Coordinates of C-alpha atoms in Angstrom, one line a residue:
M1 CA 28.7 27.2 20.2
S2 CA 29.1 24.4 17.5
Q3 CA 25.8 22.4 16.5
L4 CA 27.3 19.3 18.7
E5 CA 27.6 21.3 21.8
H6 CA 24.5 22.7 21.4
D7 CA 22.7 19.0 21.1
S8 CA 24.4 17.8 24.2
S9 CA 23.3 20.4 26.2
E10 CA 19.8 19.7 25.9
S11 CA 17.6 17.3 27.4
L12 CA 17.6 13.7 25.6
A13 CA 14.0 14.1 25.5
A14 CA 13.9 17.9 24.0
L15 CA 16.7 16.7 21.5
A16 CA 14.7 13.7 20.4
R17 CA 11.8 16.1 19.8
R18 CA 13.6 18.8 17.9
H19 CA 15.0 15.7 15.3
G20 CA 11.6 14.4 14.9
L21 CA 12.0 11.6 16.9
R22 CA 9.0 10.2 19.1
P23 CA 8.6 7.7 22.0
A24 CA 7.6 3.9 20.5
I25 CA 4.6 3.4 22.4
A26 CA 3.4 7.3 22.6
R27 CA -0.3 7.2 23.2
P28 CA -2.1 8.1 19.9
R29 CA -4.9 10.7 19.8
F30 CA -8.1 9.5 20.7
P31 CA -10.1 8.9 17.3
V32 CA -6.9 7.2 16.2
Y33 CA -7.0 4.8 19.4
V34 CA -10.6 3.9 18.6
R35 CA -9.4 3.2 15.1
Q36 CA -6.8 0.9 16.1
L37 CA -9.1 -1.1 18.2
W38 CA -11.6 -1.5 15.4
E39 CA -8.6 -2.9 13.6
R40 CA -7.9 -5.6 15.9
R41 CA -11.7 -6.5 16.5
H42 CA -10.5 -9.9 15.2
F43 CA -7.8 -10.3 17.7
I44 CA -9.8 -9.1 20.5
L45 CA -12.4 -11.8 19.9
T46 CA -10.4 -14.8 18.9
Y47 CA -8.2 -13.6 22.3
A48 CA -11.7 -13.9 24.4
T49 CA -12.8 -16.9 22.6
S50 CA -9.5 -19.0 23.0
R51 CA -9.2 -17.8 26.7
N52 CA -13.2 -19.4 27.2
V53 CA -12.0 -22.8 25.6
S54 CA -8.9 -23.2 27.8
K55 CA -10.4 -22.0 31.2
Y56 CA -12.0 -25.4 31.6
S57 CA -10.4 -27.7 29.4
G58 CA -8.6 -29.3 31.9
S59 CA -11.7 -30.2 34.1
A60 CA -13.9 -33.2 33.6
L61 CA -17.5 -31.3 33.2
G62 CA -15.2 -28.4 31.1
Q63 CA -17.8 -25.7 29.6
L64 CA -20.4 -26.9 31.7
W65 CA -19.0 -25.3 34.8
Q66 CA -20.1 -21.8 32.6
V67 CA -23.7 -22.7 34.0
L68 CA -22.9 -24.7 36.7
T69 CA -21.1 -22.3 39.1
P70 CA -23.9 -19.4 39.3
L71 CA -26.2 -22.4 39.6
L72 CA -24.5 -23.7 42.5
N73 CA -24.5 -20.2 44.1
A74 CA -28.2 -19.5 43.6
A75 CA -28.8 -22.8 45.3
I76 CA -27.0 -21.8 48.4
Y77 CA -28.4 -18.3 48.7
Y78 CA -31.6 -19.8 48.0
V79 CA -31.3 -22.2 51.1
M80 CA -29.5 -19.2 53.3
F81 CA -31.4 -16.1 52.2
G82 CA -34.6 -17.8 50.9
L83 CA -35.5 -20.2 53.3
I84 CA -33.4 -19.9 56.8
L85 CA -33.7 -16.0 56.8
G86 CA -37.0 -15.6 55.0
G87 CA -35.7 -13.5 52.3
S88 CA -38.7 -15.1 49.8
K89 CA -41.4 -13.8 52.0
N90 CA -43.3 -11.3 50.0
I91 CA -41.9 -12.2 47.1
H92 CA -43.8 -13.8 44.1
N93 CA -41.6 -16.4 42.0
Y94 CA -38.1 -16.5 44.0
P95 CA -36.3 -19.1 42.2
A96 CA -36.8 -17.1 38.9
F97 CA -36.4 -13.7 41.0
L98 CA -33.2 -15.0 42.7
L99 CA -31.8 -16.6 39.5
T100 CA -32.2 -13.3 37.6
G101 CA -30.5 -11.3 40.1
M102 CA -27.3 -14.0 40.2
F103 CA -26.9 -14.3 36.6
V104 CA -27.1 -10.5 35.9
F105 CA -25.0 -9.7 38.7
T106 CA -22.5 -12.4 37.8
Y107 CA -21.7 -10.9 34.7
T108 CA -21.0 -7.7 36.3
Q109 CA -18.6 -8.9 39.0
R110 CA -16.8 -11.6 36.4
T111 CA -16.2 -8.6 34.1
V112 CA -14.9 -5.9 36.3
T113 CA -12.9 -8.6 38.4
A114 CA -11.6 -9.8 35.2
G115 CA -10.8 -6.2 33.9
A116 CA -8.8 -5.3 37.0
K117 CA -6.7 -8.2 36.0
S118 CA -6.2 -7.8 32.7
I119 CA -3.1 -5.6 32.5
S120 CA -1.4 -6.5 35.1
G121 CA -1.8 -10.1 34.5
N122 CA -0.4 -9.8 30.6
L123 CA 2.8 -7.7 31.2
S124 CA 4.7 -9.9 29.0
L125 CA 2.3 -9.6 26.4
I126 CA 2.4 -5.8 26.8
R127 CA 5.9 -5.5 26.4
A128 CA 6.6 -7.9 23.8
L129 CA 3.7 -6.8 21.1
H130 CA 2.5 -3.2 19.9
F131 CA -1.6 -2.7 20.1
P132 CA -3.8 -0.8 21.9
R133 CA -3.8 -2.3 25.7
A134 CA -7.9 -1.3 25.9
S135 CA -8.2 -4.4 23.5
L136 CA -7.2 -7.1 26.9
P137 CA -10.3 -5.5 28.9
L138 CA -12.0 -5.7 26.0
A139 CA -11.5 -9.3 25.2
Y140 CA -12.4 -10.2 29.0
T141 CA -15.5 -8.4 28.6
I142 CA -16.3 -10.5 25.3
Q143 CA -15.2 -13.7 27.1
E144 CA -17.6 -12.9 29.9
L145 CA -20.7 -12.0 27.3
Q146 CA -20.2 -15.2 25.6
Q147 CA -20.7 -17.1 29.1
L148 CA -23.5 -15.1 29.7
T149 CA -25.1 -16.3 26.6
I150 CA -25.1 -19.8 27.5
S151 CA -26.2 -18.5 30.9
M152 CA -28.9 -16.6 29.9
G153 CA -30.3 -19.8 28.1
V154 CA -30.3 -21.8 31.4
L155 CA -31.8 -18.7 33.0
L156 CA -34.8 -18.6 30.3
G157 CA -35.3 -21.9 30.7
I158 CA -36.1 -22.3 34.3
V159 CA -38.1 -19.0 34.3
V160 CA -40.5 -20.7 32.1
L161 CA -40.6 -23.8 34.2
T162 CA -41.5 -21.4 37.1
N163 CA -44.9 -20.8 35.0
E164 CA -43.7 -17.4 33.4
W165 CA -44.4 -17.7 29.5
P166 CA -42.7 -15.2 27.0
N167 CA -43.8 -12.5 25.9
W168 CA -43.4 -9.4 23.5
F169 CA -41.4 -7.8 26.5
W170 CA -39.0 -10.7 26.0
L171 CA -37.4 -9.1 22.8
T172 CA -36.2 -6.2 24.8
I173 CA -33.9 -8.6 26.9
P174 CA -30.9 -7.9 24.5
I175 CA -31.3 -4.0 25.1
V176 CA -30.9 -4.3 28.5
L177 CA -27.6 -6.4 27.9
L178 CA -26.4 -4.2 25.6
L179 CA -26.3 -1.3 28.0
Q180 CA -25.3 -3.7 31.0
T181 CA -22.5 -5.0 28.6
M182 CA -21.7 -0.6 27.8
F183 CA -21.7 -0.3 31.5
N184 CA -19.2 -3.5 31.7
I185 CA -16.4 -2.6 29.4
G186 CA -16.6 0.9 30.4
A187 CA -16.1 -0.3 34.5
G188 CA -13.2 -3.1 33.4
L189 CA -11.2 -0.3 31.8
V190 CA -11.1 1.9 34.6
L191 CA -10.5 -1.2 37.0
A192 CA -8.2 -2.5 34.1
R193 CA -5.8 1.1 35.1
L194 CA -6.4 1.1 38.8
G195 CA -5.1 -2.6 38.7
A196 CA -1.9 -1.6 36.5
S197 CA -0.8 0.6 39.3
M198 CA -2.4 -0.5 42.7
R199 CA -1.3 -3.8 43.4
D200 CA -3.6 -3.8 46.5
L201 CA -6.5 -3.6 44.2
N202 CA -7.0 -7.7 43.7
Q203 CA -7.0 -7.8 47.5
L204 CA -9.6 -5.4 48.0
L205 CA -11.9 -6.6 45.3
P206 CA -13.5 -9.6 46.8
F207 CA -14.7 -7.0 49.3
I208 CA -15.7 -4.7 47.1
M209 CA -17.8 -7.5 45.1
R210 CA -19.3 -9.0 48.0
T211 CA -20.7 -5.3 49.5
W212 CA -21.4 -4.8 45.7
L213 CA -23.7 -8.2 46.0
Y214 CA -25.6 -7.2 49.0
A215 CA -26.2 -3.7 48.2
S216 CA -27.8 -4.9 44.5
G217 CA -31.1 -6.8 46.2
V218 CA -29.8 -9.7 44.2
F219 CA -31.3 -12.4 47.2
F220 CA -34.5 -9.5 48.3
A221 CA -36.8 -7.2 47.5
I222 CA -34.8 -3.7 48.1
H223 CA -37.8 -1.6 49.0
D224 CA -39.6 -4.6 51.1
K225 CA -36.5 -5.1 53.1
V226 CA -35.0 -1.3 53.6
V227 CA -38.1 0.7 54.0
N228 CA -41.1 -2.1 55.1
S229 CA -39.0 -4.0 57.8
A230 CA -35.6 -2.0 58.2
K231 CA -37.8 1.2 58.5
L232 CA -35.3 3.4 56.7
P233 CA -35.7 6.2 54.8
E234 CA -37.1 6.5 51.3
W235 CA -34.4 7.7 50.1
V236 CA -31.8 4.7 51.1
A237 CA -33.9 2.3 49.0
T238 CA -34.0 5.0 45.8
L239 CA -30.0 5.0 46.2
M240 CA -29.7 1.2 46.5
Y241 CA -32.0 1.3 43.1
L242 CA -29.7 4.0 41.3
N243 CA -26.8 1.7 41.9
P244 CA -26.0 0.0 38.4
A245 CA -26.0 -3.4 39.1
A246 CA -29.1 -3.0 41.2
S247 CA -30.9 -1.6 38.4
F248 CA -29.9 -3.8 35.7
I249 CA -31.3 -6.6 37.7
E250 CA -34.2 -4.9 38.6
W251 CA -35.2 -4.2 34.7
M252 CA -34.4 -7.6 33.6
R253 CA -36.7 -9.1 36.3
D254 CA -39.3 -6.6 34.9
I255 CA -39.0 -8.0 31.7
L256 CA -38.8 -11.8 32.7
I257 CA -41.0 -11.8 36.1
G258 CA -45.0 -10.5 35.6
S259 CA -45.9 -9.5 38.9
H260 CA -42.1 -7.4 39.3
T261 CA -42.6 -3.7 38.7
P262 CA -39.5 -2.1 39.7
P263 CA -39.2 1.9 40.1
P264 CA -39.6 3.8 36.4
M265 CA -36.2 5.3 37.3
V266 CA -34.4 2.1 36.9
W267 CA -34.7 2.1 33.0
V268 CA -33.3 5.8 33.2
S269 CA -30.5 4.8 35.6
C270 CA -29.3 2.0 33.0
V271 CA -29.1 4.2 29.8
F272 CA -27.2 6.8 32.3
W273 CA -24.5 4.3 33.8
A274 CA -24.2 2.4 30.1
V275 CA -23.1 5.3 28.5
F276 CA -21.6 7.4 31.3
S277 CA -19.0 3.9 32.0
M278 CA -18.7 3.8 28.5
V279 CA -17.6 7.2 27.5
F280 CA -15.4 8.0 31.0
G281 CA -14.1 4.4 31.0
F282 CA -12.5 4.7 27.3
W283 CA -11.0 8.3 28.3
Y284 CA -9.9 7.1 31.8
F285 CA -8.2 4.3 30.4
W286 CA -6.7 6.0 26.9
R287 CA -4.9 8.9 29.4
A288 CA -2.4 6.2 30.5
E289 CA -1.7 4.1 27.4
D290 CA 1.8 5.1 27.3
R291 CA 2.4 4.3 30.5
Y292 CA 1.1 0.2 30.8
G293 CA 3.9 -2.0 31.3
R294 CA 6.4 0.5 32.3
G295 CA 8.8 -0.5 35.1

């Protein structure tokens, strides 16, 4: 059999491999992939910043909506859950309690929701240019982190107005936000891969996020409502505290509100979820790197 006949009997993939050819978008080894992301850090930061600037450019109040949106939501929840439904009972400094929960939860909620759309919403960019696809979920996380920076400034001002004075514990706020950002990155990467293949995910996310909101103690004290009021077993409250959103909220409240004392397990929970989410999220997303933008 001649060489040409032998080649024609092989599959195209086998023939390409035998002659040293590789797919144009082949998945690189994980260490190489991480290095490629680092090399594109300026693109990621610029992309995130430009999205923030353009997001509110068409509105009259512009960037002010970054602060107004969570404040308006918090006002609605304060009236409904704090006043009408009595959620503020047995909670010292309920305005600071509620706003801390809203701002911290909103950061994770918006990051995860944006991450789910980061691949499916940028197919033209993915098909036109070659770059590590994880750049997009990372950029969306940085975008939300930039908005959180403004929101945290407002939150700290409101907390001071409610007679919670700054102390040395406030220096640990960046630690909590770093761990939460690590969790958000991992969760965003997981949702980005799922959103790239599951077209109905974006329809389900609002219901998932709403359930997560109610399960995270944003506008009520978990132990008081679950154990004291609903008479549910203690382990139910423990599970709710170990939910990552609730853990980050409780730790931030512990820092900002002097009378708030969460279970010590929430600190361990925050570290666990940050590390696990970051490691698993990158690995899970990288495994499908060569399939994004296909079809």
